[in-house]
């Protein structure tokens, strides 16, 4: 029982689907009926707390939860004493300063002496200090982008991903001040028994992440160009080569990062590779 860990994930919002998907991809089964605030797994020593993302850093710092999945924006803003175990690569967004579209923007000095509305007073305050600008930070908890049009502030600092919300509200992005993605955080004082479970979870998450970065590639190659082709898809240890029924041809199997695959595809074809199949990898243990 002492080895059961508790993880806090967002109840509903832009972090929750990908957080739960990652946990499922780690082979961990659980029920999350709508409206449930707590759940446990049937095949891994883990319990889930479903919370608002604002509360996750605090629950983890206090040890109510051992782990949490939260955006770096909330984590830095809440400034709680927790460890970051892993960047998770989803819920990527940025915090930016924006001003009304029609305004000229000469540079960061624009904000000197102005009012800026935001839900991120700490991140914004730290940034303004760094760039030596004195501005008034007006903290509001939501609908920040309407602040300029109702006369509440001259600029805003808010989350941007595509920029369409800014545009709809007659604003333009002028400075990016912080980049964020989802991270796995941990309480700083975890028992050895729980730590062993955390290590198991990290191992599985690592395998899922590696699998996503790489592809399994199969192709047919004339034997006389095998050397060239093997140099283009080097594989984990080295590629597998199997003879085809047709004389003079081989089937080559290898693992390669998706980026590298696209970089080398033209050369592979030039070298005579045919029938190229690219297959997703579910998990990869190196
Ligand atoms: P809660 O009700 O849990 O407090 P919320 O309204 O504060 O939710 P969401 O809009 O669900 O927050 O966003 C959660 C997190 O997802 C943000 O803090 C940020 O890290 C990330 N995020 C926000 N907007 C986007 C986006 N457009 N694309 C990707 N990630 C985003
Ligand atoms: Mg929130």
mmCIF file of C-alpha atoms and ligand atoms in Angstrom:
data_model
loop_
_atom_site.group_PDB
_atom_site.id
_atom_site.type_symbol
_atom_site.label_atom_id
_atom_site.label_comp_id
_atom_site.label_asym_id
_atom_site.label_seq_id
_atom_site.Cartn_x
_atom_site.Cartn_y
_atom_site.Cartn_z
ATOM 1 C CA UNK A 1 0.000 0.000 0.000
ATOM 2 C CA UNK A 2 2.868 2.387 0.793
ATOM 3 C CA UNK A 3 3.909 2.306 -2.822
ATOM 4 C CA UNK A 4 0.672 3.812 -4.196
ATOM 5 C CA UNK A 5 1.313 7.242 -5.687
ATOM 6 C CA UNK A 6 -1.224 9.976 -6.263
ATOM 7 C CA UNK A 7 -1.138 12.102 -9.398
ATOM 8 C CA UNK A 8 -3.070 15.340 -9.900
ATOM 9 C CA UNK A 9 -4.338 15.956 -13.428
ATOM 10 C CA UNK A 10 -6.576 18.675 -14.840
ATOM 11 C CA UNK A 11 -10.254 17.790 -14.514
ATOM 12 C CA UNK A 12 -11.318 19.309 -17.800
ATOM 13 C CA UNK A 13 -9.583 21.714 -20.115
ATOM 14 C CA UNK A 14 -6.696 21.927 -22.514
ATOM 15 C CA UNK A 15 -4.391 19.696 -20.499
ATOM 16 C CA UNK A 16 -6.724 16.892 -19.516
ATOM 17 C CA UNK A 17 -7.132 14.854 -22.719
ATOM 18 C CA UNK A 18 -3.420 14.652 -23.492
ATOM 19 C CA UNK A 19 -2.542 13.967 -19.839
ATOM 20 C CA UNK A 20 -4.923 11.002 -19.687
ATOM 21 C CA UNK A 21 -3.835 9.799 -23.129
ATOM 22 C CA UNK A 22 -0.201 9.684 -21.998
ATOM 23 C CA UNK A 23 -1.166 7.695 -18.903
ATOM 24 C CA UNK A 24 -3.151 5.230 -21.017
ATOM 25 C CA UNK A 25 -0.238 4.887 -23.453
ATOM 26 C CA UNK A 26 1.870 3.870 -20.447
ATOM 27 C CA UNK A 27 -0.413 0.834 -20.161
ATOM 28 C CA UNK A 28 -2.168 2.168 -17.032
ATOM 29 C CA UNK A 29 -5.883 1.370 -16.873
ATOM 30 C CA UNK A 30 -8.396 3.443 -14.909
ATOM 31 C CA UNK A 31 -11.991 4.666 -14.982
ATOM 32 C CA UNK A 32 -12.661 8.359 -15.181
ATOM 33 C CA UNK A 33 -16.398 8.749 -15.026
ATOM 34 C CA UNK A 34 -17.503 12.323 -15.620
ATOM 35 C CA UNK A 35 -17.770 14.337 -12.452
ATOM 36 C CA UNK A 36 -15.526 12.007 -10.506
ATOM 37 C CA UNK A 37 -12.827 13.780 -8.519
ATOM 38 C CA UNK A 38 -10.830 10.697 -7.630
ATOM 39 C CA UNK A 39 -10.100 7.413 -9.314
ATOM 40 C CA UNK A 40 -7.637 4.562 -9.079
ATOM 41 C CA UNK A 41 -5.959 2.188 -11.476
ATOM 42 C CA UNK A 42 -6.730 -1.486 -11.798
ATOM 43 C CA UNK A 43 -3.227 -2.471 -12.923
ATOM 44 C CA UNK A 44 -0.733 0.091 -11.536
ATOM 45 C CA UNK A 45 -0.256 1.514 -8.004
ATOM 46 C CA UNK A 46 -1.570 4.976 -8.823
ATOM 47 C CA UNK A 47 -4.531 7.153 -7.810
ATOM 48 C CA UNK A 48 -5.831 10.128 -9.741
ATOM 49 C CA UNK A 49 -7.063 13.450 -8.422
ATOM 50 C CA UNK A 50 -8.961 15.523 -10.980
ATOM 51 C CA UNK A 51 -8.477 19.223 -10.204
ATOM 52 C CA UNK A 52 -8.399 22.723 -11.699
ATOM 53 C CA UNK A 53 -4.948 23.312 -13.123
ATOM 54 C CA UNK A 54 -4.436 26.363 -10.866
ATOM 55 C CA UNK A 55 -4.529 24.098 -7.815
ATOM 56 C CA UNK A 56 -2.143 21.395 -9.065
ATOM 57 C CA UNK A 57 1.242 22.991 -8.094
ATOM 58 C CA UNK A 58 -0.031 23.690 -4.566
ATOM 59 C CA UNK A 59 -1.436 20.186 -4.010
ATOM 60 C CA UNK A 60 1.867 18.673 -5.140
ATOM 61 C CA UNK A 61 3.964 21.049 -3.012
ATOM 62 C CA UNK A 62 1.819 20.191 0.046
ATOM 63 C CA UNK A 63 2.076 16.446 -0.612
ATOM 64 C CA UNK A 64 -1.694 15.945 -1.085
ATOM 65 C CA UNK A 65 -0.584 14.612 -4.473
ATOM 66 C CA UNK A 66 2.864 13.111 -5.117
ATOM 67 C CA UNK A 67 2.879 13.995 -8.810
ATOM 68 C CA UNK A 68 1.045 16.399 -11.073
ATOM 69 C CA UNK A 69 0.740 17.290 -14.727
ATOM 70 C CA UNK A 70 0.541 21.032 -15.295
ATOM 71 C CA UNK A 71 1.562 23.760 -17.775
ATOM 72 C CA UNK A 72 4.862 25.526 -17.078
ATOM 73 C CA UNK A 73 2.927 28.802 -17.145
ATOM 74 C CA UNK A 74 0.841 27.777 -14.097
ATOM 75 C CA UNK A 75 3.850 26.202 -12.430
ATOM 76 C CA UNK A 76 6.047 29.294 -12.669
ATOM 77 C CA UNK A 77 3.178 31.619 -11.844
ATOM 78 C CA UNK A 78 2.246 29.725 -8.679
ATOM 79 C CA UNK A 79 5.931 29.581 -7.649
ATOM 80 C CA UNK A 80 5.598 26.465 -5.455
ATOM 81 C CA UNK A 81 8.454 24.318 -4.223
ATOM 82 C CA UNK A 82 8.204 21.202 -6.432
ATOM 83 C CA UNK A 83 10.553 19.285 -8.771
ATOM 84 C CA UNK A 84 10.075 19.094 -12.529
ATOM 85 C CA UNK A 85 10.619 15.454 -13.555
ATOM 86 C CA UNK A 86 9.885 15.593 -17.263
ATOM 87 C CA UNK A 87 8.790 17.898 -20.044
ATOM 88 C CA UNK A 88 5.852 16.222 -21.745
ATOM 89 C CA UNK A 89 5.774 17.922 -25.151
ATOM 90 C CA UNK A 90 2.053 18.744 -25.266
ATOM 91 C CA UNK A 91 -0.116 21.810 -24.446
ATOM 92 C CA UNK A 92 2.522 24.012 -26.006
ATOM 93 C CA UNK A 93 1.700 27.706 -25.878
ATOM 94 C CA UNK A 94 3.316 31.052 -25.148
ATOM 95 C CA UNK A 95 2.615 34.059 -22.964
ATOM 96 C CA UNK A 96 2.734 37.250 -24.952
ATOM 97 C CA UNK A 97 2.150 40.962 -24.617
ATOM 98 C CA UNK A 98 -0.468 42.347 -26.999
ATOM 99 C CA UNK A 99 -1.788 45.824 -27.787
ATOM 100 C CA UNK A 100 -4.637 47.232 -29.919
ATOM 101 C CA UNK A 101 -4.053 46.547 -33.621
ATOM 102 C CA UNK A 102 -4.059 50.200 -34.683
ATOM 103 C CA UNK A 103 -1.311 51.302 -32.266
ATOM 104 C CA UNK A 104 2.283 51.856 -33.370
ATOM 105 C CA UNK A 105 4.695 49.682 -31.479
ATOM 106 C CA UNK A 106 8.169 51.195 -31.157
ATOM 107 C CA UNK A 107 9.473 48.478 -28.795
ATOM 108 C CA UNK A 108 9.155 47.417 -25.185
ATOM 109 C CA UNK A 109 9.311 51.082 -24.018
ATOM 110 C CA UNK A 110 5.730 51.313 -25.274
ATOM 111 C CA UNK A 111 4.667 49.768 -21.961
ATOM 112 C CA UNK A 112 6.465 52.311 -19.719
ATOM 113 C CA UNK A 113 3.847 53.791 -17.392
ATOM 114 C CA UNK A 114 1.000 51.823 -19.004
ATOM 115 C CA UNK A 115 -1.620 49.480 -17.548
ATOM 116 C CA UNK A 116 -1.350 45.798 -18.479
ATOM 117 C CA UNK A 117 -4.104 43.279 -17.718
ATOM 118 C CA UNK A 118 -3.095 39.670 -17.091
ATOM 119 C CA UNK A 119 -3.789 36.466 -15.173
ATOM 120 C CA UNK A 120 -0.011 35.995 -14.818
ATOM 121 C CA UNK A 121 1.158 38.831 -12.545
ATOM 122 C CA UNK A 122 4.270 37.015 -11.356
ATOM 123 C CA UNK A 123 5.602 35.992 -14.774
ATOM 124 C CA UNK A 124 4.779 39.417 -16.186
ATOM 125 C CA UNK A 125 6.255 41.235 -13.163
ATOM 126 C CA UNK A 126 9.513 39.261 -13.430
ATOM 127 C CA UNK A 127 9.721 40.012 -17.142
ATOM 128 C CA UNK A 128 9.086 43.746 -16.736
ATOM 129 C CA UNK A 129 11.751 43.912 -14.043
ATOM 130 C CA UNK A 130 14.218 42.142 -16.325
ATOM 131 C CA UNK A 131 13.635 44.588 -19.187
ATOM 132 C CA UNK A 132 13.518 47.574 -16.833
ATOM 133 C CA UNK A 133 9.990 48.738 -17.547
ATOM 134 C CA UNK A 134 7.674 50.278 -14.963
ATOM 135 C CA UNK A 135 4.095 49.389 -15.750
ATOM 136 C CA UNK A 136 0.978 48.773 -13.677
ATOM 137 C CA UNK A 137 -0.096 45.145 -13.621
ATOM 138 C CA UNK A 138 -3.842 44.709 -13.408
ATOM 139 C CA UNK A 139 -4.636 41.152 -12.344
ATOM 140 C CA UNK A 140 -7.829 39.600 -13.701
ATOM 141 C CA UNK A 141 -8.719 35.938 -13.743
ATOM 142 C CA UNK A 142 -10.205 35.528 -17.216
ATOM 143 C CA UNK A 143 -11.356 37.207 -20.468
ATOM 144 C CA UNK A 144 -8.145 39.207 -20.408
ATOM 145 C CA UNK A 145 -8.334 39.964 -24.120
ATOM 146 C CA UNK A 146 -11.340 42.262 -23.765
ATOM 147 C CA UNK A 147 -9.553 44.510 -21.229
ATOM 148 C CA UNK A 148 -8.292 47.117 -23.763
ATOM 149 C CA UNK A 149 -11.651 47.479 -25.551
ATOM 150 C CA UNK A 150 -13.485 48.191 -22.288
ATOM 151 C CA UNK A 151 -10.855 50.666 -21.131
ATOM 152 C CA UNK A 152 -9.480 48.525 -18.319
ATOM 153 C CA UNK A 153 -5.908 48.419 -19.619
ATOM 154 C CA UNK A 154 -3.792 49.585 -22.533
ATOM 155 C CA UNK A 155 -2.193 46.212 -23.157
ATOM 156 C CA UNK A 156 -2.553 42.606 -22.090
ATOM 157 C CA UNK A 157 -0.334 39.657 -21.311
ATOM 158 C CA UNK A 158 -2.014 36.341 -22.024
ATOM 159 C CA UNK A 159 -1.662 32.830 -23.451
ATOM 160 C CA UNK A 160 -1.400 32.685 -27.221
ATOM 161 C CA UNK A 161 -1.279 29.613 -29.398
ATOM 162 C CA UNK A 162 -2.562 30.471 -32.887
ATOM 163 C CA UNK A 163 -3.223 34.162 -32.270
ATOM 164 C CA UNK A 164 -6.828 33.975 -33.509
ATOM 165 C CA UNK A 165 -8.338 35.050 -30.150
ATOM 166 C CA UNK A 166 -6.160 38.152 -30.174
ATOM 167 C CA UNK A 167 -7.192 38.960 -33.723
ATOM 168 C CA UNK A 168 -10.887 38.544 -32.953
ATOM 169 C CA UNK A 169 -10.479 41.086 -30.171
ATOM 170 C CA UNK A 170 -8.626 43.647 -32.310
ATOM 171 C CA UNK A 171 -5.234 43.016 -30.724
ATOM 172 C CA UNK A 172 -1.757 42.257 -32.059
ATOM 173 C CA UNK A 173 1.003 40.272 -30.400
ATOM 174 C CA UNK A 174 4.105 42.404 -29.839
ATOM 175 C CA UNK A 175 6.374 40.496 -27.423
ATOM 176 C CA UNK A 176 6.640 36.835 -26.507
ATOM 177 C CA UNK A 177 7.670 36.650 -22.871
ATOM 178 C CA UNK A 178 7.393 32.966 -21.868
ATOM 179 C CA UNK A 179 7.143 29.579 -23.585
ATOM 180 C CA UNK A 180 5.210 26.778 -21.975
ATOM 181 C CA UNK A 181 4.425 23.100 -22.320
ATOM 182 C CA UNK A 182 2.998 20.472 -19.986
ATOM 183 C CA UNK A 183 5.419 19.074 -17.392
ATOM 184 C CA UNK A 184 5.340 16.237 -14.870
ATOM 185 C CA UNK A 185 6.024 17.648 -11.404
ATOM 186 C CA UNK A 186 6.742 15.905 -8.141
ATOM 187 C CA UNK A 187 6.646 16.585 -4.422
ATOM 188 C CA UNK A 188 10.169 17.112 -3.083
ATOM 189 C CA UNK A 189 9.823 14.669 -0.215
ATOM 190 C CA UNK A 190 8.655 11.291 -1.515
ATOM 191 C CA UNK A 191 9.138 8.029 0.408
ATOM 192 C CA UNK A 192 11.476 5.382 -1.031
ATOM 193 C CA UNK A 193 8.509 3.028 -1.669
ATOM 194 C CA UNK A 194 6.653 5.668 -3.657
ATOM 195 C CA UNK A 195 9.833 6.725 -5.419
ATOM 196 C CA UNK A 196 10.130 3.187 -6.822
ATOM 197 C CA UNK A 197 6.642 3.564 -8.368
ATOM 198 C CA UNK A 198 7.575 7.007 -9.721
ATOM 199 C CA UNK A 199 10.640 5.464 -11.403
ATOM 200 C CA UNK A 200 8.441 2.810 -13.034
ATOM 201 C CA UNK A 201 6.115 5.485 -14.358
ATOM 202 C CA UNK A 202 9.038 7.581 -15.666
ATOM 203 C CA UNK A 203 10.470 4.526 -17.411
ATOM 204 C CA UNK A 204 7.159 3.916 -19.186
ATOM 205 C CA UNK A 205 6.723 7.589 -20.116
ATOM 206 C CA UNK A 206 10.250 7.616 -21.544
ATOM 207 C CA UNK A 207 9.473 4.562 -23.676
ATOM 208 C CA UNK A 208 6.296 6.180 -25.017
ATOM 209 C CA UNK A 209 8.118 9.443 -25.791
ATOM 210 C CA UNK A 210 10.994 7.668 -27.580
ATOM 211 C CA UNK A 211 8.510 5.606 -29.582
ATOM 212 C CA UNK A 212 6.773 8.790 -30.753
ATOM 213 C CA UNK A 213 10.010 10.354 -31.944
ATOM 214 C CA UNK A 214 10.956 7.326 -34.049
ATOM 215 C CA UNK A 215 9.494 5.262 -36.883
ATOM 216 C CA UNK A 216 10.014 1.689 -38.001
ATOM 217 C CA UNK A 217 11.027 1.770 -41.661
ATOM 218 C CA UNK A 218 10.861 -1.175 -44.082
ATOM 219 C CA UNK A 219 12.060 -0.956 -47.658
ATOM 220 C CA UNK A 220 13.263 -3.031 -50.559
ATOM 221 C CA UNK A 221 16.723 -2.381 -51.963
ATOM 222 C CA UNK A 222 18.879 -3.776 -54.769
ATOM 223 C CA UNK A 223 21.815 -5.586 -53.133
ATOM 224 C CA UNK A 224 24.433 -3.465 -54.869
ATOM 225 C CA UNK A 225 23.157 -0.283 -53.200
ATOM 226 C CA UNK A 226 22.712 -1.779 -49.729
ATOM 227 C CA UNK A 227 25.796 -0.082 -48.333
ATOM 228 C CA UNK A 228 24.580 3.389 -49.297
ATOM 229 C CA UNK A 229 21.060 2.685 -48.008
ATOM 230 C CA UNK A 230 22.297 1.309 -44.689
ATOM 231 C CA UNK A 231 24.285 4.489 -44.122
ATOM 232 C CA UNK A 232 21.063 6.486 -44.521
ATOM 233 C CA UNK A 233 19.036 4.402 -42.020
ATOM 234 C CA UNK A 234 21.556 3.303 -39.410
ATOM 235 C CA UNK A 235 19.005 1.852 -36.940
ATOM 236 C CA UNK A 236 19.258 1.241 -33.200
ATOM 237 C CA UNK A 237 22.138 -1.241 -33.292
ATOM 238 C CA UNK A 238 22.194 -1.933 -36.996
ATOM 239 C CA UNK A 239 19.449 -2.593 -39.563
ATOM 240 C CA UNK A 240 17.966 -6.025 -40.270
ATOM 241 C CA UNK A 241 18.535 -7.344 -43.798
ATOM 242 C CA UNK A 242 16.426 -10.184 -45.208
ATOM 243 C CA UNK A 243 16.729 -11.608 -48.727
ATOM 244 C CA UNK A 244 13.694 -11.127 -50.999
ATOM 245 C CA UNK A 245 12.426 -14.068 -53.061
ATOM 246 C CA UNK A 246 13.606 -12.114 -56.108
ATOM 247 C CA UNK A 247 17.327 -12.620 -56.706
ATOM 248 C CA UNK A 248 19.534 -9.563 -56.079
ATOM 249 C CA UNK A 249 17.099 -7.754 -53.751
ATOM 250 C CA UNK A 250 16.838 -7.405 -49.973
ATOM 251 C CA UNK A 251 14.317 -6.132 -47.495
ATOM 252 C CA UNK A 252 15.838 -3.661 -45.004
ATOM 253 C CA UNK A 253 14.201 -2.952 -41.616
ATOM 254 C CA UNK A 254 15.381 -0.157 -39.368
ATOM 255 C CA UNK A 255 14.382 2.429 -36.769
ATOM 256 C CA UNK A 256 14.956 6.072 -37.527
ATOM 257 C CA UNK A 257 13.767 9.410 -36.134
ATOM 258 C CA UNK A 258 10.938 10.826 -38.185
ATOM 259 C CA UNK A 259 12.866 14.051 -38.837
ATOM 260 C CA UNK A 260 15.878 12.142 -40.110
ATOM 261 C CA UNK A 261 13.644 9.961 -42.288
ATOM 262 C CA UNK A 262 12.203 12.979 -44.129
ATOM 263 C CA UNK A 263 15.675 14.460 -44.512
ATOM 264 C CA UNK A 264 17.006 11.256 -46.108
ATOM 265 C CA UNK A 265 14.004 10.177 -48.181
ATOM 266 C CA UNK A 266 15.242 11.656 -51.496
ATOM 267 C CA UNK A 267 18.656 10.062 -51.119
ATOM 268 C CA UNK A 268 17.089 6.720 -50.218
ATOM 269 C CA UNK A 269 15.037 6.761 -53.396
ATOM 270 C CA UNK A 270 18.000 7.877 -55.470
ATOM 271 C CA UNK A 271 19.949 4.940 -54.054
ATOM 272 C CA UNK A 272 17.227 2.619 -55.394
ATOM 273 C CA UNK A 273 15.028 2.026 -52.325
ATOM 274 C CA UNK A 274 11.500 0.935 -53.235
ATOM 275 C CA UNK A 275 8.287 -0.015 -51.456
ATOM 276 C CA UNK A 276 9.123 2.135 -48.439
ATOM 277 C CA UNK A 277 6.822 1.565 -45.442
ATOM 278 C CA UNK A 278 6.908 3.811 -42.371
ATOM 279 C CA UNK A 279 5.254 2.308 -39.297
ATOM 280 C CA UNK A 280 4.546 3.982 -35.939
ATOM 281 C CA UNK A 281 6.271 2.615 -32.836
ATOM 282 C CA UNK A 282 4.142 2.269 -29.710
ATOM 283 C CA UNK A 283 6.968 1.937 -27.191
ATOM 284 C CA UNK A 284 10.714 1.930 -27.465
ATOM 285 C CA UNK A 285 13.068 0.640 -24.766
ATOM 286 C CA UNK A 286 16.662 1.574 -25.406
HETATM 287 P P1 LIG B 1 -9.003 25.169 -15.192
HETATM 288 O O1 LIG B 1 -10.472 25.162 -15.216
HETATM 289 O O2 LIG B 1 -8.438 23.796 -14.926
HETATM 290 O O3 LIG B 1 -8.398 26.223 -14.308
HETATM 291 P P2 LIG B 1 -8.054 26.851 -17.359
HETATM 292 O O4 LIG B 1 -9.211 27.508 -17.981
HETATM 293 O O5 LIG B 1 -7.198 27.607 -16.406
HETATM 294 O O6 LIG B 1 -8.541 25.479 -16.709
HETATM 295 P P3 LIG B 1 -7.175 25.738 -19.918
HETATM 296 O O7 LIG B 1 -7.686 26.741 -20.901
HETATM 297 O O8 LIG B 1 -7.836 24.407 -19.849
HETATM 298 O O9 LIG B 1 -7.022 26.378 -18.453
HETATM 299 O O10 LIG B 1 -5.618 25.534 -20.224
HETATM 300 C C1 LIG B 1 -4.825 24.716 -19.423
HETATM 301 C C2 LIG B 1 -3.391 24.877 -19.810
HETATM 302 O O11 LIG B 1 -3.203 24.428 -21.154
HETATM 303 C C3 LIG B 1 -2.877 26.315 -19.821
HETATM 304 O O12 LIG B 1 -2.464 26.749 -18.530
HETATM 305 C C4 LIG B 1 -1.716 26.217 -20.764
HETATM 306 O O13 LIG B 1 -0.587 25.633 -20.140
HETATM 307 C C5 LIG B 1 -2.225 25.238 -21.801
HETATM 308 N N1 LIG B 1 -2.892 25.927 -22.930
HETATM 309 C C6 LIG B 1 -3.727 26.966 -22.882
HETATM 310 N N2 LIG B 1 -4.153 27.334 -24.093
HETATM 311 C C7 LIG B 1 -3.579 26.491 -24.940
HETATM 312 C C8 LIG B 1 -3.640 26.323 -26.356
HETATM 313 N N3 LIG B 1 -4.389 27.101 -27.114
HETATM 314 N N4 LIG B 1 -2.930 25.334 -26.891
HETATM 315 C C9 LIG B 1 -2.191 24.522 -26.139
HETATM 316 N N5 LIG B 1 -2.086 24.635 -24.806
HETATM 317 C C10 LIG B 1 -2.770 25.595 -24.208
HETATM 318 MG MG1 LIG B 2 -6.786 27.373 -14.560
#
